[in-house]
Amino acid sequence: METETGWNQFKGKDTPSTVEIHESLFRAVSKNSYVLDFGCAWGRVAFQLQKLGYNVTGFDLNKNAVDTARESAKLCENSVGKVKFDTANAMELPYADGSFDACIIQAFLTTIISPSDRIKVLSEAYRVLKKNGILYLADFGLNWKNLHYREMYRRDYISTRELGTFIVKEDSKALGEDLFTVHHYTRKELIDLVKNFCVENFHETVFTTFHGNRTKGYIIIARKC
């Protein structure tokens, strides 16, 4: 799976993690809830939520990043909420049905470049959520207005064969070695992925990318119904 080979190259806190949690999550999910953080990397979001009183389980394919998160967790044992980290695959989660009050899938689906794998990820989120549990999904939107992205969409379509899927290079000007492949979503693509959920809020926002660019993003709050 490309996601695994592309993201295991990052060590510890070098794993990209730039998107901030939107306040809509805090309104939808009460403190003391049990939250699953998809693609947690070194735990930036998980620790933020823990300090606010949430009980968070984070998982990632990158064992090195998970080990870094576990070491940091040792310093937070007396915090308001609880936090733990696992090495796991989002398409085959090691958690029982109905284990969590909320799932956070933030800037994670962008790394899933197979359409069928995206469906598996959302199916697993649905499975591990409790009845009426909350899905918080935030990801990058297809941005034709941005010349930089428009050029990359067109350039890499020849090899990716999917509009909006492109290769991130070492340099912000799309030069140098290939780092990983990502996908920017249309509104319809995201709506189709959460069709088994009841969508309560869908809005457009702005996110910061790996290279520090500001670009369009979408946030969805949906419920397992």
Short mmCIF file of C-alpha atoms in Angstrom, two decimals:
data_model
loop_
_atom_site.label_atom_id
_atom_site.label_comp_id
_atom_site.label_asym_id
_atom_site.label_seq_id
_atom_site.Cartn_x
_atom_site.Cartn_y
_atom_site.Cartn_z
CA MET A 1 0.00 0.00 0.00
CA GLU A 2 1.50 3.35 -1.05
CA THR A 3 0.29 5.08 2.09
CA GLU A 4 2.44 2.82 4.24
CA THR A 5 5.61 3.06 2.17
CA GLY A 6 5.27 6.82 1.70
CA TRP A 7 4.64 7.77 5.33
CA ASN A 8 6.99 5.37 7.10
CA GLN A 9 9.89 7.47 5.83
CA PHE A 10 9.13 10.12 8.47
CA LYS A 11 10.63 9.81 11.94
CA GLY A 12 8.92 10.95 15.13
CA LYS A 13 7.83 14.56 15.08
CA ASP A 14 9.01 14.99 11.48
CA THR A 15 5.75 13.35 10.40
CA PRO A 16 3.66 16.11 8.74
CA SER A 17 0.83 17.39 10.93
CA THR A 18 -0.44 20.87 10.11
CA VAL A 19 -4.25 20.98 10.15
CA GLU A 20 -5.86 22.42 13.29
CA ILE A 21 -9.01 21.03 14.91
CA HIS A 22 -12.05 23.21 14.20
CA GLU A 23 -14.22 24.40 17.10
CA SER A 24 -17.20 22.54 15.62
CA LEU A 25 -15.72 19.32 17.00
CA PHE A 26 -15.88 20.62 20.57
CA ARG A 27 -19.52 21.58 20.14
CA ALA A 28 -20.43 18.16 18.73
CA VAL A 29 -18.42 15.92 21.09
CA SER A 30 -18.60 16.35 24.84
CA LYS A 31 -15.56 16.11 27.10
CA ASN A 32 -14.89 12.71 28.69
CA SER A 33 -15.90 11.10 25.38
CA TYR A 34 -13.82 8.26 23.92
CA VAL A 35 -12.26 9.45 20.67
CA LEU A 36 -10.34 7.58 17.95
CA ASP A 37 -7.74 9.66 16.07
CA PHE A 38 -7.00 8.24 12.59
CA GLY A 39 -3.40 8.66 11.44
CA CYS A 40 -2.33 10.26 14.72
CA ALA A 41 1.36 10.61 13.75
CA TRP A 42 3.27 11.71 16.87
CA GLY A 43 0.10 12.65 18.71
CA ARG A 44 -0.23 16.41 18.25
CA VAL A 45 -4.03 16.37 17.99
CA ALA A 46 -4.45 13.53 20.50
CA PHE A 47 -2.54 15.41 23.20
CA GLN A 48 -4.49 18.60 22.49
CA LEU A 49 -7.76 16.74 23.02
CA GLN A 50 -6.47 14.93 26.09
CA LYS A 51 -5.63 18.23 27.78
CA LEU A 52 -9.20 19.37 27.15
CA GLY A 53 -10.60 16.32 28.92
CA TYR A 54 -11.15 13.80 26.12
CA ASN A 55 -10.06 10.14 26.30
CA VAL A 56 -8.14 9.54 23.08
CA THR A 57 -6.82 6.50 21.27
CA GLY A 58 -4.53 7.40 18.39
CA PHE A 59 -3.24 5.01 15.76
CA ASP A 60 -0.86 5.23 12.84
CA LEU A 61 0.95 2.94 10.39
CA ASN A 62 4.24 4.66 11.20
CA LYS A 63 5.64 2.72 14.17
CA ASN A 64 8.39 5.27 14.79
CA ALA A 65 5.85 8.09 15.12
CA VAL A 66 3.70 5.94 17.43
CA ASP A 67 6.73 5.15 19.61
CA THR A 68 7.44 8.88 19.86
CA ALA A 69 3.83 9.51 20.89
CA ARG A 70 4.00 6.78 23.53
CA GLU A 71 7.11 8.31 25.06
CA SER A 72 5.40 11.70 25.24
CA ALA A 73 2.32 10.09 26.78
CA LYS A 74 4.36 9.00 29.79
CA LEU A 75 4.63 12.67 30.73
CA CYS A 76 0.85 13.15 30.57
CA GLU A 77 -0.37 10.35 32.83
CA ASN A 78 -1.90 12.80 35.32
CA SER A 79 -3.73 14.87 32.70
CA VAL A 80 -7.51 15.35 32.73
CA GLY A 81 -8.14 12.90 29.90
CA LYS A 82 -6.45 9.63 28.99
CA VAL A 83 -4.41 8.93 25.87
CA LYS A 84 -2.97 5.80 24.28
CA PHE A 85 -1.38 4.97 20.94
CA ASP A 86 -1.37 1.92 18.66
CA THR A 87 0.28 0.88 15.43
CA ALA A 88 -2.64 -0.09 13.19
CA ASN A 89 -4.10 -0.03 9.69
CA ALA A 90 -7.19 2.16 9.18
CA MET A 91 -8.74 -0.46 6.90
CA GLU A 92 -8.45 -3.25 9.49
CA LEU A 93 -8.84 -1.62 12.88
CA PRO A 94 -8.11 -3.77 15.97
CA TYR A 95 -11.05 -2.28 17.91
CA ALA A 96 -14.42 -3.81 18.72
CA ASP A 97 -17.68 -2.65 17.17
CA GLY A 98 -19.14 0.41 18.89
CA SER A 99 -16.00 1.25 20.89
CA PHE A 100 -15.86 5.02 20.43
CA ASP A 101 -18.04 8.11 20.87
CA ALA A 102 -16.25 9.92 18.04
CA CYS A 103 -13.80 9.31 15.19
CA ILE A 104 -11.46 12.03 13.92
CA ILE A 105 -10.30 11.62 10.32
CA GLN A 106 -8.36 14.82 9.80
CA ALA A 107 -5.97 15.37 6.86
CA PHE A 108 -5.79 11.57 6.70
CA LEU A 109 -7.96 10.66 3.73
CA THR A 110 -5.70 12.86 1.59
CA THR A 111 -3.06 10.12 1.99
CA ILE A 112 -5.40 7.34 0.85
CA ILE A 113 -4.94 7.25 -2.91
CA SER A 114 -7.03 4.19 -3.73
CA PRO A 115 -10.78 4.95 -4.03
CA SER A 116 -11.67 1.48 -2.73
CA ASP A 117 -9.40 1.95 0.29
CA ARG A 118 -11.19 5.20 1.15
CA ILE A 119 -14.46 3.31 1.34
CA LYS A 120 -12.85 0.75 3.66
CA VAL A 121 -11.59 3.51 5.98
CA LEU A 122 -15.06 5.04 6.31
CA SER A 123 -16.60 1.61 6.80
CA GLU A 124 -14.23 0.92 9.68
CA ALA A 125 -15.01 4.30 11.23
CA TYR A 126 -18.71 3.49 11.03
CA ARG A 127 -18.15 0.07 12.59
CA VAL A 128 -16.16 1.23 15.63
CA LEU A 129 -18.47 4.16 16.41
CA LYS A 130 -21.22 3.78 18.99
CA LYS A 131 -24.80 4.38 17.89
CA ASN A 132 -25.21 8.15 17.34
CA GLY A 133 -21.41 8.51 17.50
CA ILE A 134 -19.80 11.47 15.75
CA LEU A 135 -17.58 11.42 12.67
CA TYR A 136 -15.37 14.50 12.33
CA LEU A 137 -13.85 14.51 8.85
CA ALA A 138 -11.56 17.32 7.69
CA ASP A 139 -9.54 17.26 4.49
CA PHE A 140 -8.10 19.21 1.59
CA GLY A 141 -10.39 20.31 -1.22
CA LEU A 142 -9.72 20.31 -4.96
CA ASN A 143 -8.52 23.83 -5.75
CA TRP A 144 -8.57 24.75 -9.44
CA LYS A 145 -8.25 28.46 -8.64
CA ASN A 146 -4.73 27.93 -7.30
CA LEU A 147 -2.26 27.88 -10.22
CA HIS A 148 0.27 25.81 -8.24
CA TYR A 149 -2.21 23.00 -7.60
CA ARG A 150 -3.83 23.24 -11.01
CA GLU A 151 -0.45 22.54 -12.63
CA MET A 152 0.21 19.56 -10.36
CA TYR A 153 -3.25 18.07 -10.93
CA ARG A 154 -2.65 18.18 -14.68
CA ARG A 155 0.99 17.07 -14.50
CA ASP A 156 0.38 13.97 -12.38
CA TYR A 157 -2.93 12.85 -13.87
CA ILE A 158 -0.88 11.02 -16.51
CA SER A 159 0.53 8.71 -13.83
CA THR A 160 -2.14 8.75 -11.10
CA ARG A 161 -5.14 8.50 -13.47
CA GLU A 162 -7.32 10.30 -10.95
CA LEU A 163 -8.03 14.00 -11.05
CA GLY A 164 -6.83 15.66 -7.86
CA THR A 165 -4.24 13.00 -7.01
CA PHE A 166 -0.68 14.28 -7.22
CA ILE A 167 2.86 13.75 -5.97
CA VAL A 168 4.29 16.00 -3.26
CA LYS A 169 7.94 16.85 -3.87
CA GLU A 170 10.68 17.83 -1.43
CA ASP A 171 10.56 21.46 -2.54
CA SER A 172 7.52 23.73 -2.26
CA LYS A 173 7.92 24.57 -5.95
CA ALA A 174 7.33 20.90 -6.85
CA LEU A 175 11.02 20.17 -7.43
CA GLY A 176 13.31 17.48 -6.02
CA GLU A 177 12.59 13.94 -4.83
CA ASP A 178 9.10 12.49 -4.63
CA LEU A 179 7.93 12.37 -0.99
CA PHE A 180 4.40 10.95 -1.07
CA THR A 181 1.19 10.96 -3.08
CA VAL A 182 -1.96 12.76 -1.92
CA HIS A 183 -5.49 13.44 -3.09
CA HIS A 184 -7.54 16.65 -2.95
CA TYR A 185 -11.29 16.03 -2.73
CA THR A 186 -14.30 17.51 -4.43
CA ARG A 187 -17.33 18.22 -2.27
CA LYS A 188 -19.20 15.39 -4.03
CA GLU A 189 -16.42 12.88 -3.35
CA LEU A 190 -16.59 13.53 0.37
CA ILE A 191 -20.39 13.45 0.46
CA ASP A 192 -20.34 10.10 -1.32
CA LEU A 193 -17.84 8.71 1.21
CA VAL A 194 -20.05 9.58 4.19
CA LYS A 195 -23.34 8.48 2.61
CA ASN A 196 -23.94 5.93 5.39
CA PHE A 197 -23.79 8.69 8.00
CA CYS A 198 -26.25 11.48 8.74
CA VAL A 199 -24.41 14.70 7.86
CA GLU A 200 -25.11 17.51 10.34
CA ASN A 201 -22.61 20.12 9.16
CA PHE A 202 -20.55 20.54 5.99
CA HIS A 203 -18.56 23.72 5.44
CA GLU A 204 -15.58 25.05 3.54
CA THR A 205 -12.52 26.43 5.33
CA VAL A 206 -8.78 27.04 4.81
CA PHE A 207 -6.00 24.63 5.82
CA THR A 208 -2.20 24.85 5.91
CA THR A 209 -0.31 22.23 3.88
CA PHE A 210 2.98 20.37 4.41
CA HIS A 211 4.84 23.13 2.53
CA GLY A 212 3.05 25.93 4.36
CA ASN A 213 0.59 26.79 1.60
CA ARG A 214 -2.90 28.01 2.55
CA THR A 215 -5.56 26.22 0.56
CA LYS A 216 -9.20 25.15 0.53
CA GLY A 217 -10.42 22.49 2.91
CA TYR A 218 -13.71 20.88 3.94
CA ILE A 219 -15.02 19.92 7.38
CA ILE A 220 -17.84 17.43 7.92
CA ILE A 221 -19.64 16.66 11.15
CA ALA A 222 -21.76 13.52 10.72
CA ARG A 223 -23.49 11.03 12.99
CA LYS A 224 -23.80 7.25 12.90
CA CYS A 225 -27.54 6.92 12.44
#
